[in-house]
């Protein structure tokens, strides 16, 4: 029910921003009906046997994480672009390897995998329950990721900064 | 300014298209087509500003949606063929 | 002289948006050159990632500055969020499909980062 | 292919917005680019994305195929029904002016209903064809 209400509110906001007709009663009514209908379908998409992993606390911690992520994206973009234009001084050293995943919910595993892929220079290939296969453009990019900073940031998103769990492999204490 | 940006995006699209023709594997081609698609989205947005018609942004959103779903569909297809054949021959596409 | 205050922010905004557009386009071209130049599929994937993330962000941010506080900006923001939301998924699906079709990474060094725990069972 | 959690999680969060965007395109046909046909295609594409990521059975649970064929007919019926209604109200076939007290509103409602019929039909026919393809034994 919480998911339904939240989804409905977000969808109606989405409609208002897309439409821009805020004084047209007919379109507002259609927007309300559409949002209700789509929120109903959206809740049915969530299968009941599967945990969904959403929580309000996570939503509140998201903006801080996004800022951190954008900074990481900018840094890694600059790195990859330098390696495109200056191959002699900064050669590429492709690396393929597996890294541990310490998140429990599939939502946070997805966030971690997508953050890996979203920063150019590292791509998450296969995500399993305990680890993720990563291809990196350079050894340094892989070492950065193995250092576990991104893993810690996503885990903090999951459980909150107060009671941060230690990573199961004793990694990430770099 | 917008015209220059649009021309540069067209150059990028041409380079992506070159990779699509060069291959060599089917995944390279899909990668190039996906990149072509996202650059098309940017081109439509810039073109909307060039002609002063922000309506184009709706088309850009639609294009981004359809591009994403199309790429996922093609990948599922390729993956399905590769999984069903014991000796995949991705170079023959 | 009294014309300066209203003019100045506009000029600054124009310059800033031009800088963002130029930067975005430059990143885009860099990514495309990388896609042409890099040796194998997986490295090309990284180059394509450049054009999808920061380049798209900078171009759309440049357009947003031109549009000001209007619904056009909101729609540009939707495009940006959508691109950043889907492009890693597309890249991930591409890499996964490449693994399934046995595209071999050229000259890639294989590292097993977690020595001797769960992944050794794989 | 069996458990790709990234695609599943992303699709679940993305599909509601795709569907709502489809309905936005549907109902803003007379203000911007769009209309029933495009909206139907986008709506069907959203469901197809769900079928691709979570398997055809899950998608058929959301949009049961036995409902889709009647829906396709309903869309055409809506289109024709508006035409018949205009005739019954004393106008020509699909002459929307008679649907409301003044011509402008009549045009508005008429086009809205017609486009809705087109959208429903396009979306359901596309899904019927898609389901027919993916459930076919090779």
Coordinates of C-alpha atoms in Angstrom, one line a residue:
Chain A
X1 CA 0.0 0.0 0.0
X2 CA 2.9 2.3 0.8
X3 CA 4.4 1.4 -2.5
X4 CA 1.2 2.2 -4.3
X5 CA 0.7 5.6 -2.7
X6 CA 4.3 6.5 -3.3
X7 CA 4.2 5.4 -6.9
X8 CA 0.9 7.2 -7.5
X9 CA 2.3 10.5 -6.1
X10 CA 5.5 10.3 -8.1
X11 CA 3.6 9.4 -11.3
X12 CA 1.1 12.2 -10.8
X13 CA 4.0 14.6 -10.3
X14 CA 5.6 13.2 -13.5
X15 CA 2.3 13.8 -15.4
X16 CA 2.0 17.4 -14.1
X17 CA 5.6 18.2 -15.2
X18 CA 5.2 16.6 -18.6
X19 CA 1.8 18.1 -19.3
X20 CA 2.2 21.7 -18.2
X21 CA -1.6 22.3 -18.4
X22 CA -2.3 22.9 -14.7
X23 CA -5.6 24.7 -15.2
X24 CA -7.3 22.3 -17.6
X25 CA -9.7 20.2 -15.5
X26 CA -10.2 17.5 -18.2
X27 CA -6.5 16.9 -18.5
X28 CA -6.0 16.9 -14.7
X29 CA -8.7 14.4 -14.3
X30 CA -7.3 12.2 -17.1
X31 CA -3.9 12.5 -15.4
X32 CA -5.3 11.4 -12.1
X33 CA -7.0 8.4 -13.7
X34 CA -3.9 7.5 -15.7
X35 CA -1.7 7.7 -12.6
X36 CA -4.1 5.5 -10.6
X37 CA -4.2 3.0 -13.4
X38 CA -0.5 2.9 -13.9
X39 CA 0.2 2.8 -10.2
X40 CA -2.1 -0.2 -10.0
X41 CA -0.2 -2.0 -12.8
X42 CA 3.1 -0.9 -11.2
X43 CA 2.2 -2.6 -7.8
X44 CA 1.2 -5.7 -9.7
X45 CA 4.6 -5.8 -11.3
X46 CA 6.2 -6.4 -7.9
X47 CA 5.9 -10.1 -7.3
X48 CA 4.9 -10.8 -3.6
X49 CA 7.4 -13.5 -3.0
X50 CA 10.3 -11.2 -3.7
X51 CA 11.6 -8.6 -1.3
X52 CA 11.7 -5.2 -2.9
X53 CA 14.2 -3.5 -0.6
X54 CA 12.7 0.0 -0.7
X55 CA 12.6 2.0 2.4
X56 CA 12.1 5.7 3.2
X57 CA 15.4 6.0 4.9
X58 CA 17.1 4.8 1.7
X59 CA 15.2 7.5 -0.3
X60 CA 16.6 10.1 2.1
X61 CA 20.1 8.9 1.8
X62 CA 19.9 8.7 -2.0
X63 CA 20.8 12.4 -2.8
X64 CA 24.1 12.3 -0.9
X65 CA 25.0 9.1 -2.8
X66 CA 24.1 10.6 -6.1
X67 CA 26.4 13.6 -5.5
X68 CA 29.2 11.2 -4.7
X69 CA 28.4 9.2 -7.8
X70 CA 28.4 12.2 -10.1
X71 CA 31.9 13.2 -8.8
X72 CA 33.1 9.7 -9.4
X73 CA 31.6 9.7 -13.0
X74 CA 33.4 13.0 -13.8
X75 CA 36.7 11.7 -12.5
X76 CA 36.6 8.5 -14.4
X77 CA 35.4 10.2 -17.6
X78 CA 38.5 12.4 -17.6
X79 CA 40.7 9.4 -17.1
X80 CA 39.2 7.5 -20.0
X81 CA 39.3 10.5 -22.3
X82 CA 43.0 11.0 -21.5
X83 CA 43.7 7.4 -22.4
X84 CA 41.9 7.9 -25.7
X85 CA 43.9 10.8 -26.8
X86 CA 47.3 10.0 -25.3
X87 CA 47.8 6.2 -25.8
X88 CA 51.6 6.4 -25.6
X89 CA 51.9 7.9 -22.2
X90 CA 48.8 6.4 -20.7
X91 CA 48.3 3.0 -22.3
X92 CA 45.2 0.9 -21.5
X93 CA 45.7 -2.3 -19.5
X94 CA 42.4 -4.2 -19.6
X95 CA 41.6 -6.3 -16.6
X96 CA 38.9 -8.9 -16.0
X97 CA 38.1 -10.0 -12.5
X98 CA 35.6 -10.8 -9.8
X99 CA 34.8 -8.6 -6.9
X100 CA 32.8 -9.3 -3.8
X101 CA 29.3 -7.8 -3.4
X102 CA 28.3 -7.0 0.2
X103 CA 24.8 -5.8 -0.4
X104 CA 21.9 -8.0 0.6
X105 CA 18.9 -6.8 -1.4
X106 CA 18.7 -7.2 -5.1
X107 CA 17.9 -3.5 -5.4
X108 CA 21.1 -2.4 -3.8
X109 CA 23.1 -5.0 -5.8
X110 CA 21.6 -3.5 -8.9
X111 CA 22.5 0.0 -7.7
X112 CA 26.1 -1.2 -7.1
X113 CA 26.3 -2.9 -10.5
X114 CA 24.9 0.1 -12.3
X115 CA 27.2 2.5 -10.5
X116 CA 30.2 0.3 -11.6
X117 CA 28.9 0.5 -15.2
X118 CA 28.0 4.1 -15.1
X119 CA 31.6 5.2 -14.3
X120 CA 33.4 4.7 -17.6
X121 CA 36.4 2.5 -17.3
X122 CA 34.6 -0.3 -15.4
X123 CA 31.8 -2.5 -16.6
X124 CA 29.8 -5.0 -14.5
X125 CA 29.3 -8.1 -16.6
X126 CA 27.6 -10.7 -14.4
X127 CA 26.1 -10.2 -11.0
X128 CA 25.6 -13.2 -8.8
X129 CA 24.6 -13.4 -5.2
X130 CA 28.0 -13.0 -3.8
X131 CA 30.2 -11.4 -6.4
X132 CA 30.2 -9.4 -9.6
X133 CA 32.4 -9.9 -12.6
X134 CA 34.0 -6.7 -13.7
X135 CA 35.9 -5.7 -16.8
X136 CA 38.1 -2.6 -16.3
X137 CA 39.9 -0.5 -18.9
X138 CA 43.0 -0.1 -16.7
X139 CA 44.6 -1.9 -13.8
X140 CA 44.2 1.3 -11.8
X141 CA 40.5 1.5 -12.3
X142 CA 40.1 -2.1 -11.2
X143 CA 42.3 -1.4 -8.1
X144 CA 40.2 1.6 -7.2
X145 CA 37.0 -0.5 -7.4
X146 CA 38.7 -3.3 -5.4
X147 CA 39.6 -0.7 -2.8
X148 CA 35.9 -0.9 -2.0
X149 CA 34.9 2.7 -1.7
X150 CA 31.9 2.4 -4.0
X151 CA 30.9 -0.8 -2.3
X152 CA 30.9 1.0 1.1
X153 CA 28.9 3.9 -0.3
X154 CA 26.2 1.6 -1.6
X155 CA 26.2 -0.4 1.6
X156 CA 25.8 2.8 3.6
X157 CA 22.8 3.6 1.3
X158 CA 21.3 0.2 2.3
X159 CA 21.7 0.1 6.0
X160 CA 22.4 3.8 6.9
X161 CA 25.6 5.3 8.3
X162 CA 24.8 4.5 11.9
X163 CA 25.3 0.8 12.0
X164 CA 27.5 0.0 9.0
X165 CA 28.2 -3.6 8.6
X166 CA 31.7 -4.7 7.9
X167 CA 32.2 -6.2 4.5
X168 CA 32.0 -10.1 4.7
X169 CA 35.4 -10.7 3.1
X170 CA 37.3 -8.3 5.3
X171 CA 37.9 -6.2 2.2
X172 CA 37.1 -2.6 1.8
X173 CA 39.2 -1.5 4.7
X174 CA 41.7 0.1 2.4
Chain B
X1 CA 26.2 27.6 -31.5
X2 CA 23.4 24.9 -31.7
X3 CA 24.2 24.3 -35.3
X4 CA 27.8 23.6 -34.6
X5 CA 26.8 21.3 -31.7
X6 CA 24.4 19.5 -34.1
X7 CA 27.1 19.0 -36.7
X8 CA 29.5 17.7 -34.1
X9 CA 26.9 15.2 -32.9
X10 CA 26.4 14.1 -36.6
X11 CA 30.1 13.5 -36.8
X12 CA 30.0 11.3 -33.7
X13 CA 27.0 9.4 -35.2
X14 CA 29.0 8.9 -38.4
X15 CA 31.9 7.4 -36.4
X16 CA 29.5 5.1 -34.5
X17 CA 28.1 4.0 -37.9
X18 CA 31.6 3.3 -39.0
X19 CA 32.0 1.0 -36.0
X20 CA 28.7 -0.6 -36.9
X21 CA 29.9 -1.5 -40.4
X22 CA 33.4 -2.6 -39.2
X23 CA 32.1 -5.0 -36.7
X24 CA 33.7 -7.4 -36.2
X25 CA 31.4 -9.2 -33.8
X26 CA 27.6 -8.8 -33.6
X27 CA 28.0 -7.2 -30.1
X28 CA 30.2 -4.5 -31.6
X29 CA 27.5 -3.7 -34.0
X30 CA 24.8 -3.5 -31.4
X31 CA 27.1 -1.3 -29.2
X32 CA 27.5 1.0 -32.2
X33 CA 23.7 1.1 -32.9
X34 CA 23.0 1.8 -29.2
X35 CA 25.5 4.7 -29.2
X36 CA 23.9 5.9 -32.5
X37 CA 20.6 5.9 -30.8
X38 CA 21.6 7.9 -27.7
X39 CA 23.3 10.4 -29.9
X40 CA 20.1 10.7 -31.9
X41 CA 18.3 11.6 -28.7
X42 CA 20.8 14.4 -28.1
X43 CA 20.6 15.5 -31.7
X44 CA 16.8 15.8 -31.5
X45 CA 17.1 17.8 -28.4
X46 CA 19.6 20.2 -29.9
X47 CA 17.6 20.4 -33.1
X48 CA 14.6 21.4 -31.1
X49 CA 16.5 24.4 -29.8
X50 CA 17.9 25.1 -33.2
X51 CA 14.4 25.4 -34.7
X52 CA 12.9 26.9 -31.5
X53 CA 10.4 24.1 -31.1
X54 CA 10.6 22.5 -27.7
X55 CA 7.9 20.0 -28.8
X56 CA 10.8 18.0 -30.1
X57 CA 11.7 17.0 -26.6
X58 CA 8.7 14.6 -26.4
X59 CA 10.0 12.9 -29.5
X60 CA 13.4 12.7 -27.9
X61 CA 12.0 11.0 -24.8
X62 CA 10.0 8.6 -27.0
X63 CA 13.1 7.8 -29.0
X64 CA 15.2 7.1 -25.9
X65 CA 12.5 4.7 -24.7
X66 CA 12.2 2.8 -27.9
X67 CA 16.0 2.7 -28.4
X68 CA 16.5 1.2 -25.0
X69 CA 13.8 -1.4 -25.4
X70 CA 15.0 -2.3 -28.9
X71 CA 18.5 -2.8 -27.8
X72 CA 17.4 -5.1 -24.9
X73 CA 15.2 -7.0 -27.3
X74 CA 18.0 -7.6 -29.8
X75 CA 20.4 -8.6 -27.1
X76 CA 17.9 -11.1 -25.7
X77 CA 17.6 -12.5 -29.2
X78 CA 21.3 -12.8 -29.7
X79 CA 21.8 -14.3 -26.3
X80 CA 19.0 -16.8 -26.9
X81 CA 20.6 -17.9 -30.2
X82 CA 24.0 -18.2 -28.5
X83 CA 22.6 -20.2 -25.6
X84 CA 20.6 -22.6 -27.8
X85 CA 23.5 -23.3 -30.2
X86 CA 26.4 -25.3 -28.7
X87 CA 29.0 -23.7 -31.0
X88 CA 28.0 -20.0 -31.3
X89 CA 29.2 -18.3 -34.5
X90 CA 28.7 -14.7 -33.7
X91 CA 30.9 -13.6 -36.6
X92 CA 28.5 -14.7 -39.2
X93 CA 25.8 -12.1 -38.6
Chain C
X1 CA 26.0 51.7 -17.5
X2 CA 22.6 50.9 -16.2
X3 CA 22.3 48.4 -19.0
X4 CA 25.0 46.2 -17.6
X5 CA 23.3 44.4 -14.6
X6 CA 20.5 42.8 -16.7
X7 CA 22.9 42.1 -19.6
X8 CA 25.7 40.6 -17.6
X9 CA 24.0 37.5 -16.2
X10 CA 22.7 36.7 -19.7
X11 CA 26.1 36.9 -21.2
X12 CA 27.6 34.8 -18.4
X13 CA 24.8 32.2 -18.8
X14 CA 25.5 32.1 -22.6
X15 CA 29.2 31.6 -22.1
X16 CA 28.6 28.9 -19.5
X17 CA 26.2 27.1 -21.6
X18 CA 28.5 27.4 -24.6
X19 CA 31.4 26.0 -22.5
X20 CA 29.2 23.1 -21.4
X21 CA 28.1 22.4 -25.0
X22 CA 31.7 22.5 -26.3
X23 CA 32.9 20.3 -23.5
X24 CA 30.1 17.8 -24.1
X25 CA 30.7 17.7 -27.8
X26 CA 34.4 17.2 -27.2
X27 CA 33.8 14.3 -24.8
X28 CA 31.4 12.8 -27.4
X29 CA 34.0 12.9 -30.1
X30 CA 36.6 11.5 -27.8
X31 CA 34.3 8.6 -27.0
X32 CA 33.6 8.0 -30.6
X33 CA 37.3 8.0 -31.5
X34 CA 37.8 5.6 -28.6
X35 CA 35.1 3.3 -30.0
X36 CA 36.9 3.3 -33.4
X37 CA 40.4 3.0 -32.0
X38 CA 40.3 0.6 -29.0
X39 CA 41.3 -3.0 -29.7
X40 CA 38.4 -5.2 -28.6
X41 CA 34.7 -5.1 -27.7
X42 CA 35.1 -4.7 -23.9
X43 CA 37.4 -1.7 -24.2
X44 CA 35.1 -0.1 -26.7
X45 CA 32.3 -0.5 -24.2
X46 CA 34.2 1.9 -21.9
X47 CA 34.6 4.5 -24.6
X48 CA 30.9 4.3 -25.5
X49 CA 30.2 4.9 -21.8
X50 CA 31.9 8.2 -22.0
X51 CA 29.6 9.5 -24.7
X52 CA 26.5 8.3 -22.7
X53 CA 27.4 9.7 -19.3
X54 CA 29.3 12.9 -18.9
X55 CA 29.0 14.0 -22.6
X56 CA 25.2 13.6 -22.7
X57 CA 25.0 15.3 -19.3
X58 CA 27.0 18.3 -20.3
X59 CA 25.2 18.8 -23.6
X60 CA 21.8 18.6 -21.9
X61 CA 23.0 20.9 -19.1
X62 CA 24.1 23.4 -21.6
X63 CA 20.6 23.3 -23.2
X64 CA 19.0 23.6 -19.8
X65 CA 20.9 26.8 -19.1
X66 CA 19.5 28.2 -22.4
X67 CA 15.9 27.2 -21.5
X68 CA 15.9 28.7 -18.0
X69 CA 13.3 27.8 -15.3
X70 CA 10.7 26.4 -17.6
X71 CA 9.0 23.0 -18.3
X72 CA 11.5 22.6 -21.1
X73 CA 14.3 22.3 -18.6
X74 CA 12.2 19.7 -16.7
X75 CA 11.8 17.7 -19.8
X76 CA 15.6 17.9 -20.6
X77 CA 16.1 16.7 -17.0
X78 CA 13.8 13.8 -17.7
X79 CA 15.8 12.9 -20.8
X80 CA 19.1 13.1 -18.7
X81 CA 17.7 11.0 -15.9
X82 CA 16.4 8.5 -18.4
X83 CA 19.7 8.2 -20.2
X84 CA 21.7 7.8 -17.0
X85 CA 19.2 5.3 -15.8
X86 CA 19.2 3.1 -18.9
X87 CA 22.7 3.4 -20.4
X88 CA 24.4 1.3 -17.7
X89 CA 21.7 -1.3 -18.1
X90 CA 22.3 -1.4 -21.8
X91 CA 26.0 -1.6 -21.3
X92 CA 25.6 -4.4 -18.8
X93 CA 23.3 -6.3 -21.0
X94 CA 25.7 -5.9 -23.9
X95 CA 28.7 -7.1 -21.9
X96 CA 26.6 -10.1 -20.7
X97 CA 25.5 -11.0 -24.2
X98 CA 29.1 -10.7 -25.3
X99 CA 30.1 -13.2 -22.6
X100 CA 27.4 -15.6 -23.7
X101 CA 28.4 -15.3 -27.3
X102 CA 32.0 -16.0 -26.2
X103 CA 33.5 -12.7 -27.4
X104 CA 37.0 -13.0 -26.0
X105 CA 38.5 -10.0 -24.3
X106 CA 41.8 -9.3 -26.1
X107 CA 44.9 -9.1 -23.9
X108 CA 42.9 -8.8 -20.7
X109 CA 44.7 -9.8 -17.6
X110 CA 42.5 -11.9 -15.3
X111 CA 42.5 -11.1 -11.7
X112 CA 40.7 -13.1 -9.0
X113 CA 40.3 -10.4 -6.4
X114 CA 38.8 -12.5 -3.6
X115 CA 41.5 -15.1 -3.0
X116 CA 40.2 -18.4 -1.9
X117 CA 36.7 -17.7 -0.5
X118 CA 33.3 -18.1 -2.2
X119 CA 34.3 -17.5 -5.7
X120 CA 36.8 -20.3 -5.7
X121 CA 33.9 -22.7 -5.8
X122 CA 32.8 -21.3 -9.2
Chain D
X1 CA 19.4 -15.4 -18.9
X2 CA 17.4 -17.0 -16.1
X3 CA 18.2 -14.5 -13.3
X4 CA 19.6 -11.3 -14.4
X5 CA 18.7 -9.2 -11.4
X6 CA 19.9 -5.9 -12.9
X7 CA 17.4 -6.0 -15.8
X8 CA 14.6 -7.2 -13.5
X9 CA 15.0 -4.5 -10.9
X10 CA 15.5 -1.7 -13.4
X11 CA 12.5 -2.8 -15.5
X12 CA 10.2 -2.8 -12.6
X13 CA 11.1 0.8 -11.7
X14 CA 11.1 2.0 -15.3
X15 CA 7.9 0.4 -16.7
X16 CA 5.4 2.5 -14.7
X17 CA 7.0 5.7 -16.1
X18 CA 7.0 4.3 -19.6
X19 CA 3.3 3.4 -19.3
X20 CA 2.4 6.9 -17.9
X21 CA 4.4 8.5 -20.6
X22 CA 2.3 6.5 -23.1
X23 CA -0.9 7.8 -21.6
X24 CA 0.5 11.3 -21.6
X25 CA 1.2 11.0 -25.3
X26 CA -2.3 9.5 -25.7
X27 CA -4.1 12.4 -24.1
X28 CA -2.0 15.3 -25.4
X29 CA -2.5 14.4 -29.0
X30 CA -4.0 17.7 -29.9
X31 CA -1.4 19.8 -28.0
X32 CA 1.8 18.3 -29.2
X33 CA 3.2 15.5 -31.3
X34 CA 1.6 12.3 -30.5
X35 CA -1.8 10.6 -30.5
X36 CA -3.4 7.2 -30.3
X37 CA -1.1 5.3 -32.6
X38 CA 2.2 6.4 -30.9
X39 CA 0.7 6.0 -27.5
X40 CA -0.4 2.5 -28.2
X41 CA 3.0 1.5 -29.4
X42 CA 4.8 3.0 -26.4
X43 CA 2.3 1.3 -24.0
X44 CA 2.8 -2.1 -25.7
X45 CA 6.6 -1.5 -25.7
X46 CA 6.5 -1.1 -21.9
X47 CA 4.7 -4.4 -21.5
X48 CA 7.1 -6.0 -24.0
X49 CA 10.0 -4.8 -21.9
X50 CA 8.4 -6.6 -18.9
X51 CA 8.0 -9.7 -21.0
X52 CA 11.7 -9.5 -22.1
X53 CA 13.0 -9.1 -18.6
X54 CA 10.7 -11.2 -16.5
X55 CA 9.6 -13.8 -19.0
X56 CA 6.4 -14.1 -21.1
X57 CA 4.4 -15.7 -18.3
X58 CA 4.8 -12.8 -16.0
X59 CA 3.8 -10.4 -18.7
X60 CA 0.7 -12.5 -19.5
X61 CA -0.3 -12.3 -15.9
X62 CA -0.3 -8.5 -16.1
X63 CA -2.0 -8.4 -19.5
X64 CA -4.0 -11.6 -19.9
X65 CA -4.2 -12.5 -23.6
X66 CA -7.9 -13.5 -23.3
X67 CA -8.6 -9.9 -22.4
X68 CA -6.5 -8.4 -25.2
X69 CA -8.6 -9.6 -28.2
X70 CA -11.9 -8.1 -26.8
X71 CA -10.0 -4.9 -26.0
X72 CA -8.8 -4.7 -29.6
X73 CA -12.4 -5.0 -30.7
X74 CA -13.5 -2.5 -28.0
X75 CA -11.2 0.1 -29.5
X76 CA -12.7 -0.2 -32.9
X77 CA -16.1 -0.2 -31.4
X78 CA -15.4 3.0 -29.6
X79 CA -14.3 4.6 -32.9
X80 CA -17.4 3.4 -34.6
X81 CA -19.6 4.2 -31.7
X82 CA -18.5 7.8 -31.7
X83 CA -19.4 7.9 -35.4
X84 CA -22.8 6.4 -34.8
X85 CA -23.5 8.7 -31.9
X86 CA -22.8 11.7 -34.0
X87 CA -25.3 10.4 -36.6
X88 CA -27.9 9.7 -33.9
X89 CA -27.4 13.3 -32.6
X90 CA -28.2 14.6 -36.0
X91 CA -24.8 15.2 -37.6
X92 CA -22.8 13.5 -40.3
X93 CA -20.7 10.4 -39.5
X94 CA -17.8 11.5 -37.2
X95 CA -19.0 15.1 -37.3
X96 CA -17.9 15.9 -33.7
X97 CA -19.5 19.3 -33.5
X98 CA -22.8 17.8 -32.2
X99 CA -21.2 16.0 -29.3
X100 CA -21.3 18.9 -26.9
X101 CA -23.1 22.2 -26.6
X102 CA -20.6 24.1 -28.7
X103 CA -18.5 22.9 -31.6
X104 CA -15.1 23.5 -30.0
X105 CA -15.8 21.2 -27.1
X106 CA -17.5 18.7 -29.3
X107 CA -14.4 18.5 -31.5
X108 CA -12.3 18.1 -28.4
X109 CA -14.2 15.3 -26.9
X110 CA -14.7 13.6 -30.2
X111 CA -11.0 13.5 -31.0
X112 CA -10.1 12.4 -27.5
X113 CA -12.5 9.4 -27.8
X114 CA -11.4 8.5 -31.3
X115 CA -7.7 8.6 -30.3
X116 CA -8.5 6.5 -27.2
X117 CA -10.1 3.9 -29.5
X118 CA -7.0 3.9 -31.8
X119 CA -4.6 3.7 -28.8
X120 CA -6.4 0.7 -27.2
X121 CA -6.6 -1.2 -30.5
X122 CA -3.0 -0.6 -31.4
X123 CA -1.7 -1.5 -28.0
X124 CA -3.7 -4.7 -27.8
X125 CA -3.1 -5.8 -31.3
X126 CA 0.7 -5.3 -30.9
X127 CA 0.6 -7.3 -27.7
X128 CA -1.5 -10.1 -29.2
X129 CA 1.0 -10.4 -32.1
X130 CA 4.0 -10.3 -29.7
X131 CA 2.5 -13.0 -27.4
X132 CA 1.7 -15.1 -30.5
X133 CA 5.4 -14.9 -31.5
X134 CA 7.0 -15.7 -28.2
X135 CA 4.7 -18.5 -27.2
X136 CA 5.2 -20.2 -30.6
X137 CA 7.2 -23.5 -30.3
X138 CA 10.3 -23.3 -32.6

